[in-house]
Coordinates of C-alpha atoms in Angstrom, one line a residue:
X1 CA 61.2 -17.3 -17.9
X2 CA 57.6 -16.5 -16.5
X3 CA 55.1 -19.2 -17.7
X4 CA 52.2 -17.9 -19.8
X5 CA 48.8 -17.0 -18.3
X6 CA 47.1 -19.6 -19.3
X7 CA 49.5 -21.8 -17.2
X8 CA 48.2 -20.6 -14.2
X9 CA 46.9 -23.1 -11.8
X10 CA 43.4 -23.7 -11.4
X11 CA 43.0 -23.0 -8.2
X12 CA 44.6 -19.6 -8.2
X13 CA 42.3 -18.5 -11.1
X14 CA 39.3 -19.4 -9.4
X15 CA 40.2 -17.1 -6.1
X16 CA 40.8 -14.6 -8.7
X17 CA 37.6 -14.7 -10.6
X18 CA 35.9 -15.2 -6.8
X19 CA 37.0 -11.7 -6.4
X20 CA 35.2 -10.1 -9.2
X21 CA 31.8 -8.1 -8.5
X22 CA 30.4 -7.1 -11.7
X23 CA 28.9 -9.5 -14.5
X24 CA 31.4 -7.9 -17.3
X25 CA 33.7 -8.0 -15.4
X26 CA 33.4 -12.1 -14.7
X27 CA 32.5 -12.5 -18.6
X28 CA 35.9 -10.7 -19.6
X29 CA 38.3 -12.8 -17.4
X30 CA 36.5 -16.1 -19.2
X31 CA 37.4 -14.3 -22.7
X32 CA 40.9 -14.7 -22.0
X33 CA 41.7 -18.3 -22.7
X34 CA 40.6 -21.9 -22.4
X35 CA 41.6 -22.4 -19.1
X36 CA 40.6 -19.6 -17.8
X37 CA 37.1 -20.4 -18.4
X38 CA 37.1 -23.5 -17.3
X39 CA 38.3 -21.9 -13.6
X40 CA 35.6 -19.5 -14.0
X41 CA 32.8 -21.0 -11.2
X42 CA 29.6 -19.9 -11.0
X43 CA 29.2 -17.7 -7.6
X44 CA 27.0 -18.5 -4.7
X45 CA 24.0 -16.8 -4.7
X46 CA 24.1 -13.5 -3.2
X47 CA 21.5 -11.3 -1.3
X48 CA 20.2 -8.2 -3.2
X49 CA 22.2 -5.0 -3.8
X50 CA 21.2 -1.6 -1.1
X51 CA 21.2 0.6 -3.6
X52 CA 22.0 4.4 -2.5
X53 CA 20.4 7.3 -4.0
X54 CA 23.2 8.9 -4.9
X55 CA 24.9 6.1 -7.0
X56 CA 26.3 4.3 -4.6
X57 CA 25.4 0.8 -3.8
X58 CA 26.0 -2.0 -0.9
X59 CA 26.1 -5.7 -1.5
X60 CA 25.1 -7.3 2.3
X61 CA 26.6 -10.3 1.7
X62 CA 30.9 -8.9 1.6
X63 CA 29.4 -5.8 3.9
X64 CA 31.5 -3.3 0.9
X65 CA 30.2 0.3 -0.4
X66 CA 30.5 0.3 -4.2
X67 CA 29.8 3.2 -6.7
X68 CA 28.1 2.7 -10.2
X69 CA 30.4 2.2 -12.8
X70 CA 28.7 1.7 -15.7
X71 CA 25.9 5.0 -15.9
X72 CA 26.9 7.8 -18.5
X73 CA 29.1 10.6 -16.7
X74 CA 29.7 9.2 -13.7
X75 CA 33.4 8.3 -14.4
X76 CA 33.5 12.3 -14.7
X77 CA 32.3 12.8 -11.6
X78 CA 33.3 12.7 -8.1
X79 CA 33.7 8.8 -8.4
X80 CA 34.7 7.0 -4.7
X81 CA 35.6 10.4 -3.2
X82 CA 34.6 9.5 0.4
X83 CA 32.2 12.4 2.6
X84 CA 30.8 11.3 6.0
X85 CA 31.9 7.6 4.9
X86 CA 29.6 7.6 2.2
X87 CA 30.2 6.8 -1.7
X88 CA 29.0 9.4 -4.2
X89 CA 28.9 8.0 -7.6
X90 CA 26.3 10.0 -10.2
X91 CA 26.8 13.4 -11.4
X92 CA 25.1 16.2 -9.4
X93 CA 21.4 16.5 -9.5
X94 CA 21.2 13.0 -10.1
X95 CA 19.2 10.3 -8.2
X96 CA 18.1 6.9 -8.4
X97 CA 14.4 7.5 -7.7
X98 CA 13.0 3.7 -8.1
X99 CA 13.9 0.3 -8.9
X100 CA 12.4 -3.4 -10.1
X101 CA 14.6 -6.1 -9.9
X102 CA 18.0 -5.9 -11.9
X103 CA 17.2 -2.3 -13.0
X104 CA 17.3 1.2 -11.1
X105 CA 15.1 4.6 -12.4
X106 CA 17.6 7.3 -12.7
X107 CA 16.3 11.2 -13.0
X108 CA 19.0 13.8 -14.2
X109 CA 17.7 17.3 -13.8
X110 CA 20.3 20.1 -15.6
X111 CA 20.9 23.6 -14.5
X112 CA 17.1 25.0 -15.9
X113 CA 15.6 22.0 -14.0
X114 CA 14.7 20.3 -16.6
X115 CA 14.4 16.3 -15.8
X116 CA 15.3 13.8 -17.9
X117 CA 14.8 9.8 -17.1
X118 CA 16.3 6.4 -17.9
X119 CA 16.2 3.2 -16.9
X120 CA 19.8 1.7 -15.7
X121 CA 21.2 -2.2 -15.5
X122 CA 24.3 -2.0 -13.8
X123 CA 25.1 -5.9 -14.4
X124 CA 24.8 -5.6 -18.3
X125 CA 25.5 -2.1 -18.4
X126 CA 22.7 -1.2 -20.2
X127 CA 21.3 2.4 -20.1
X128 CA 17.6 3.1 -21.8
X129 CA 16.4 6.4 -22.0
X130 CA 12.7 7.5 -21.0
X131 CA 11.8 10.0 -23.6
X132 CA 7.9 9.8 -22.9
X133 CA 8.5 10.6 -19.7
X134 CA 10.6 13.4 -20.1
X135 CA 7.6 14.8 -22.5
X136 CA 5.1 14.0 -19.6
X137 CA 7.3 15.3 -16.5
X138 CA 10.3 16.4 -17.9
X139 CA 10.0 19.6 -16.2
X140 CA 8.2 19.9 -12.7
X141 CA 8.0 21.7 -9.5
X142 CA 10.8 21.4 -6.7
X143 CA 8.2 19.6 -4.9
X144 CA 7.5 16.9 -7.1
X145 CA 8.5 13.9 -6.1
X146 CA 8.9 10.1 -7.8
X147 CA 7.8 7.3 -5.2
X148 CA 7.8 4.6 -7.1
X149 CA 9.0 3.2 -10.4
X150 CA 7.5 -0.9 -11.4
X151 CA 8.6 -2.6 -14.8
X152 CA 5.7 -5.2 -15.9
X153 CA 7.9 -7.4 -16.9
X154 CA 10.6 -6.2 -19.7
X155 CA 11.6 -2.8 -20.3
X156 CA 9.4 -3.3 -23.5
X157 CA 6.5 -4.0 -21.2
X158 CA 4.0 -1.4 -19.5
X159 CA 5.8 1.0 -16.7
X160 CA 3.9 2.2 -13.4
X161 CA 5.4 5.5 -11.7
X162 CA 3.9 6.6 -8.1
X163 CA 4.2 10.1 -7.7
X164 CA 3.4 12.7 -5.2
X165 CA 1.0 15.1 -7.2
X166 CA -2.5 14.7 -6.7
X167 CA -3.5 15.4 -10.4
X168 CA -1.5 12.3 -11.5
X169 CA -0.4 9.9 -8.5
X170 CA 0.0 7.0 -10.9
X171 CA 1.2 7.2 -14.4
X172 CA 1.6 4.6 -16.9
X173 CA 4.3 4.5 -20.0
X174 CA 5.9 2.2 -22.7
X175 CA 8.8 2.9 -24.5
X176 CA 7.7 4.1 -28.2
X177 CA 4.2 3.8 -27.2
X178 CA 3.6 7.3 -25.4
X179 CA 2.4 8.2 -21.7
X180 CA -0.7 8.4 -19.8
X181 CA -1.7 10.7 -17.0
X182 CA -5.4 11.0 -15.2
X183 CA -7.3 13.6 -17.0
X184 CA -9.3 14.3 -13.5
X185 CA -7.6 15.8 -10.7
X186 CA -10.6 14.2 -8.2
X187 CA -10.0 10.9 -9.3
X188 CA -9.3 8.5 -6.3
X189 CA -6.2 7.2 -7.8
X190 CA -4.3 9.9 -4.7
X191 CA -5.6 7.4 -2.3
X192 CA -3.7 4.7 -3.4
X193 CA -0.4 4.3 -1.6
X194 CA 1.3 1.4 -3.1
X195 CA 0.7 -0.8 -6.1
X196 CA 2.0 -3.7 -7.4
X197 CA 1.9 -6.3 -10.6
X198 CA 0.7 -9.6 -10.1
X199 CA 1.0 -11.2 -13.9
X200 CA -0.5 -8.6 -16.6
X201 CA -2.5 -7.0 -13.6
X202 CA -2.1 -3.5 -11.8
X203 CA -3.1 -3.8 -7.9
X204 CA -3.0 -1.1 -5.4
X205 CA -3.9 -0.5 -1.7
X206 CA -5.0 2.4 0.0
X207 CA -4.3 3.5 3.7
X208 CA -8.0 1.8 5.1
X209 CA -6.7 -1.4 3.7
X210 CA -8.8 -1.6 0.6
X211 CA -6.9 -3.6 -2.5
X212 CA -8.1 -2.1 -5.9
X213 CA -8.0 -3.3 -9.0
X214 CA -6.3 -1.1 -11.4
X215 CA -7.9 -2.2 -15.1
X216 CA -5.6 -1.8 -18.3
X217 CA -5.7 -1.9 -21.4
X218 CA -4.1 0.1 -24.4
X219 CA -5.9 2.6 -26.5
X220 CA -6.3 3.5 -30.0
X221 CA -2.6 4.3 -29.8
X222 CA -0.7 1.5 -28.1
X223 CA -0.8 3.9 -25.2
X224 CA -1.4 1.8 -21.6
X225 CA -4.4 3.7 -19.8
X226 CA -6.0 3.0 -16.6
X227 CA -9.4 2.2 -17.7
X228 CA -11.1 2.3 -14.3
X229 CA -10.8 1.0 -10.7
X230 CA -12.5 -1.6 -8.7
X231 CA -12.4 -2.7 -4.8
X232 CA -11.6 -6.2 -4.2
X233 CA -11.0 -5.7 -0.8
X234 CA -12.7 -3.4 1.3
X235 CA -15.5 -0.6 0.8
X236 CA -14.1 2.8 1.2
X237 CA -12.7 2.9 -2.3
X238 CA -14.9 4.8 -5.0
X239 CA -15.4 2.8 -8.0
X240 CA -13.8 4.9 -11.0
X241 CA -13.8 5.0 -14.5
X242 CA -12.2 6.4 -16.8
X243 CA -15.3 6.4 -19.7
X244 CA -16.5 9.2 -17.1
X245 CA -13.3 11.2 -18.0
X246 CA -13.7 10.7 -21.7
X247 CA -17.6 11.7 -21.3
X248 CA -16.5 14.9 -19.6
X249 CA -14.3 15.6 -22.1
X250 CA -16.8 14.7 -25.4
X251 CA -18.9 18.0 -23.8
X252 CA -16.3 19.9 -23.2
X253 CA -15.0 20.0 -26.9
X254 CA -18.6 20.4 -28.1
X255 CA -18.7 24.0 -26.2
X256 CA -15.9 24.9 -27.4
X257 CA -14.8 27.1 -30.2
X258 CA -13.7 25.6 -33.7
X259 CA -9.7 26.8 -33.4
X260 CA -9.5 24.5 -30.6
X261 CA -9.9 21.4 -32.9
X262 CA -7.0 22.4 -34.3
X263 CA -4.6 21.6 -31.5
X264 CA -2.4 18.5 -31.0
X265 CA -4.2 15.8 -29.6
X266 CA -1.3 14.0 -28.3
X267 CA 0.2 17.3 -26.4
X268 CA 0.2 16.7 -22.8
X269 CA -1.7 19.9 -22.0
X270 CA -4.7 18.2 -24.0
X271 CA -4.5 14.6 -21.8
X272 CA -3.3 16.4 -18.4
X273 CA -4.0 20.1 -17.9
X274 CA -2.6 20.7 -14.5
X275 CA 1.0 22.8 -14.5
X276 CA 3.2 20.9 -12.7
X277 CA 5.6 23.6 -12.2
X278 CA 3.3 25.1 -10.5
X279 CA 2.5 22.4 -7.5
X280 CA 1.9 24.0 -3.8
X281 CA 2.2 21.7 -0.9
X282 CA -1.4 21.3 -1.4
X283 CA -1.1 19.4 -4.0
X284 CA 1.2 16.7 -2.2
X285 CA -0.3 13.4 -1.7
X286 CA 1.1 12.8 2.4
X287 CA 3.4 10.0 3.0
X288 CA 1.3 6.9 3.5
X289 CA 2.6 6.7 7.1
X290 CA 0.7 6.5 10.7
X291 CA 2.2 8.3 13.4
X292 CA 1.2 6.8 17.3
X293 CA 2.6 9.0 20.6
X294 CA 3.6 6.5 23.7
X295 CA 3.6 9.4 26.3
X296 CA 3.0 6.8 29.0
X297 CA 6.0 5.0 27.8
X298 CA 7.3 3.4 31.0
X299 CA 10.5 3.5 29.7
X300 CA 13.7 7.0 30.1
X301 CA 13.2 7.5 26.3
X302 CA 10.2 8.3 24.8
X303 CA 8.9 6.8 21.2
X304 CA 7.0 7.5 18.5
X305 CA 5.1 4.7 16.1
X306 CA 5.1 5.1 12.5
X307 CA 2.7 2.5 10.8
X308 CA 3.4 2.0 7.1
X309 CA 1.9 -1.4 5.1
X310 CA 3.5 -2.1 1.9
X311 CA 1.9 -4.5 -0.9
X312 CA 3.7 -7.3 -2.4
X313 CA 3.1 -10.7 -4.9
X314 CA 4.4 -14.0 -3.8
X315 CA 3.7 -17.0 -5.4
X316 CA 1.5 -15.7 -7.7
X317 CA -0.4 -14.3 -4.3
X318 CA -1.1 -11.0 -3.1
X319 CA 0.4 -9.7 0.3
X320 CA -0.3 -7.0 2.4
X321 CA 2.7 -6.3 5.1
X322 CA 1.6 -4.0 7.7
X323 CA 4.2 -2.7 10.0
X324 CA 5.1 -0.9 13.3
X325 CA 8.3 1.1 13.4
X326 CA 9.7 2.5 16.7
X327 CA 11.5 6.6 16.5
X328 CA 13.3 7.4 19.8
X329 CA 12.5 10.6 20.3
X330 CA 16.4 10.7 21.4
X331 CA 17.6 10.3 18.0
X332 CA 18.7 7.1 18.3
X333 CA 18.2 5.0 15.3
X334 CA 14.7 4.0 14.7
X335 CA 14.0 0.2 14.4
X336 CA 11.0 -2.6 13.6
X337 CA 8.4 -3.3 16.1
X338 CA 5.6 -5.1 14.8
X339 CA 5.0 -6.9 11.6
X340 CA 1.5 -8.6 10.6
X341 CA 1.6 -9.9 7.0
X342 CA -1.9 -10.7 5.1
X343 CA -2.8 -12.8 2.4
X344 CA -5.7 -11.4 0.0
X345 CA -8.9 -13.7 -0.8
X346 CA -10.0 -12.2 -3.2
X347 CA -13.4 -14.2 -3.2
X348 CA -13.8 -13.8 -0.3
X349 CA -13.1 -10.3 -0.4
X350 CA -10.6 -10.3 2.9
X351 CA -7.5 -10.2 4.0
X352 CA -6.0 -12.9 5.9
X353 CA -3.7 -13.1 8.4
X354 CA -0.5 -15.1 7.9
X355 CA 1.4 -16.6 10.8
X356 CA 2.9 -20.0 9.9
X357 CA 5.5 -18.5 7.3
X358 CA 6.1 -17.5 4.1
X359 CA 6.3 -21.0 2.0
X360 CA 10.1 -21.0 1.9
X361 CA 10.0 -17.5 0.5
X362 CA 11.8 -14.6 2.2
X363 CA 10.7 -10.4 1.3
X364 CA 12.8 -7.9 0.8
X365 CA 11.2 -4.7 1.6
X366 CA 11.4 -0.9 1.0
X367 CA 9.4 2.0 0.3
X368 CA 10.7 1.6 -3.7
X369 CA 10.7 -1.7 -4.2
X370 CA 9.6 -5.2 -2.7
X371 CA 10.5 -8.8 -4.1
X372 CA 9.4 -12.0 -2.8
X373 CA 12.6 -14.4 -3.8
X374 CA 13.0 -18.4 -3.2
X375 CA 15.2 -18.9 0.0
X376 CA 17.4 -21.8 -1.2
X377 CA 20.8 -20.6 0.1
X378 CA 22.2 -19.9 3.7
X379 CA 22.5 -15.9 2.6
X380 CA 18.8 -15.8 2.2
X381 CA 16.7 -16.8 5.5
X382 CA 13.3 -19.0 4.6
X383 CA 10.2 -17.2 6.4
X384 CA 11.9 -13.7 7.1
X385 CA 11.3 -10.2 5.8
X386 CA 14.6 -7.5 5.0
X387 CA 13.5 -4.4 6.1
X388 CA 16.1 -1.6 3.9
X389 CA 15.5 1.0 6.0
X390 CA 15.9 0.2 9.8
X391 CA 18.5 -2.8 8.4
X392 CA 16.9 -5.1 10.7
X393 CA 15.0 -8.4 9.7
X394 CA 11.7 -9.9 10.9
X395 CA 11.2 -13.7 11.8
X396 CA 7.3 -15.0 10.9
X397 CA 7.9 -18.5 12.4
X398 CA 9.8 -17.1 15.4
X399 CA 7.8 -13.7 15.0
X400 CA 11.1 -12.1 16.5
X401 CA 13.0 -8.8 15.2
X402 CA 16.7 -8.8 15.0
X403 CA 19.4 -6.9 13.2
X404 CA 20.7 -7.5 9.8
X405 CA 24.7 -8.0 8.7
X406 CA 25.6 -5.3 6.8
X407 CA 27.7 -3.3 9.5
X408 CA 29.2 0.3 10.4
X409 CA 29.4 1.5 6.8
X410 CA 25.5 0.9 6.1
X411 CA 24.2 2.1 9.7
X412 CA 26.6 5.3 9.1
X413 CA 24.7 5.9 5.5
X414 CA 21.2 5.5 7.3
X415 CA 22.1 8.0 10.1
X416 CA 22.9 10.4 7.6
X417 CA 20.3 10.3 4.6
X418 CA 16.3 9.8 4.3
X419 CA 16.2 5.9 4.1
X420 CA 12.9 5.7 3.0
X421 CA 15.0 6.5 -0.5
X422 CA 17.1 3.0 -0.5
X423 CA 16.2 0.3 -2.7
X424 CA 16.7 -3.4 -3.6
X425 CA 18.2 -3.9 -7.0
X426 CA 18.7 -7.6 -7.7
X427 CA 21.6 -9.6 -9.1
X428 CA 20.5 -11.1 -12.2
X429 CA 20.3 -15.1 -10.6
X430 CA 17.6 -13.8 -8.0
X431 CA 15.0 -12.3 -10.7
X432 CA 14.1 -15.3 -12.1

């Protein structure tokens, strides 16, 4: 006769629960019994997820492809159906457009191309839907386009999006609270092209280097508006504010005619009048990217440079990580050549450069999302900066490029998509 399960040995148990991936997963295999808890170890702390946009995910530190398991209808779909290698995991027209630490932004458009949004956390298998949002841009051009997607702090808190209209390249939501949009399509919110929290404040940085200050504050609503923007750093920026907006507006309404009092004050229309079904490429805010020709490239192959600076908080500091990345004009994959990282004196109103290191830290960068996280295990490299999209890290002590770990799988995946779309989702240990 078989002994019972909970007579397994102790060691067996813990190279079984070793082999689980998901949180739930972990937590259900310490339900069982006693003894099986008392195998359960914690793991070792990992490096972040690569998460796909298409639902699929790869965890760097076993080198694996994994599909979501836990987002509505994607057990429906075409699951871990393999095509060119890669893993497929959410419904059609669906995408992971964003991410801030543990959770992913998901938009699901339907067959009228209408979008609706959530918020997803694969590890407790949570799913929050957006309903503000889907009010706000629920349905948009073909064009339209979701950079960026930052969490203050809890999905309670204040949520920054980064889009590619003009009329409303940053918006700002909270769940029951309602969403804001610029009211002026000449605002110089387009120039920004990347933001970042640092505490309860909203920073972004523009192309010439300039770091703004993005005030907010919540108005007679609960809604969290953009008050106005200042210029820290730099001089090109225009100082904005958002009482101009409101003054525009007070002598609008006065010219108007008395049925228009009668209208909804909380319809989008009233707060953001631009048809966004409507976009033309001229209303596309242009990748925030720098292109450089080397036609006296001494080399067979030619290259182009792409410059693109990213802004990040570390340490209760603000970052500035400006970087050079090398396209064969062969097609061969495209990899990091240059990488100058700045610290931001704010009284001083400069940027300086760092060269010494990163205080222990290591960044993990893309387009989406960047973290700065504590290196305090042999997975994560003190002083070094993981670049998603080339999968290729930078050294600042040894200030030397070499490739990452994650293998054939993850270089096929980037051959074959846009990999400015990958992201860093992070296990829950690492967000703290």
């Amino acid at each position: 006769m078989a002994p019972p399960w909970s007579e397994l040995p102790e060691d067996i148990l813990a190279l079984i629960f070793a082999r689980f991936f998901f949180p739930v997963d972990g937590t259900a295999f310490q339900s069982v019994c006693r003894s099986w808890r008392s195998a359960a170890r914690p793991p070792p702390r990992q490096l972040p997820w690569i998460m796909l946009p298409v639902g699929g995910f790869l965890n760097p530190s076993d080198r694996v492809l994994r599909r979501l398991v836990s987002f509505p209808n994607t057990a429906s779909c075409a699951g871990s159906a393999y095509h060119n290698r890669l893993i497929f995991s959410f419904p059609k027209n669906t995408r992971c457009v964003g991410s801030t630490d543990c959770w992913i932004a998901v938009d699901c458009a339907d067959a009228e191309n209408g979008h609706t949004y959530y918020l997803h956390d694969e590890f407790s298998c949570t799913t929050l839907s957006l309903p503000e949002l889907d009010a706000a841009i629920g349905h948009v051009s073909d064009l339209f386009r979701i950079r960026k997607v930052l969490l203050r702090s809890t999905t309670d808190d204040v949520i920054a999006i980064m889009t590619n209209h003009r009329s409303c390249p940053i918006i700002l939501t909270q769940l029951g609270k309602g969403v804001w949009l610029p009211k002026s399509y000449a605002t110089p919110l387009s120039y920004i092209i990347d933001v970042v929290f640092s505490g309860d404040r909203l920073y972004g940085i523009t192309q010439a280097e300039d770091l703004v200050f993005l005030d907010i504050a919540s108005d007679g609503n609960g809604v969290p508006t953009v008050m106005g923007g200042k210029c820290v750093i730099g001089k090109d920026f225009v100082v904005w504010s958002n009482q101009e907006d409101e003054d525009d507006d007070d002598d609008d309404d006065d010219d108007s005619d008395d049925d228009d009092d009668d209208q909804d004050d909380d319809e989008i229309g009233d707060e953001h009048p631009y048809d966004l079904t409507k976009m033309t490429k001229a209303d596309m805010i242009p990748e925030a990217t720098q292109y450089i020709n080397l036609e006296e490239c001494p080399h067979e192959v030619k290259y182009e440079i792409e410059t693109m600076w990213y802004l990040i908080e570390s340490c209760g500091k603000l970052l500035m990580v400006r970087r050079q990345v090398l396209w064969p004009a062969n097609g061969d994959f495209e990899f990091t050549y240059k990488v100058e990282v700045f610290e931001a004196d704010i009284r001083a109103s400069t940027w300086v450069p760092l060269s010494g290191g990163l205080g222990g830290q290591a960044l993990f960068i893309s387009r989406r999302f960047c973290k700065s996280v504590a290196a305090c295990n042999r997975e994560i490299q003190k002083d070094v900066l993981y670049f998603v999209d080339t999968d290729d890290v930078f050294n600042m002590r040894s200030q030397s490029v070499s490739a990452s770990r994650t293998g054939y799988c993850y270089s096929t995946y980037l051959r074959a998509c846009a990999a400015k779309d990958l992201t860093w989702v992070f296990p829950p240990e690492l967000v703290a």
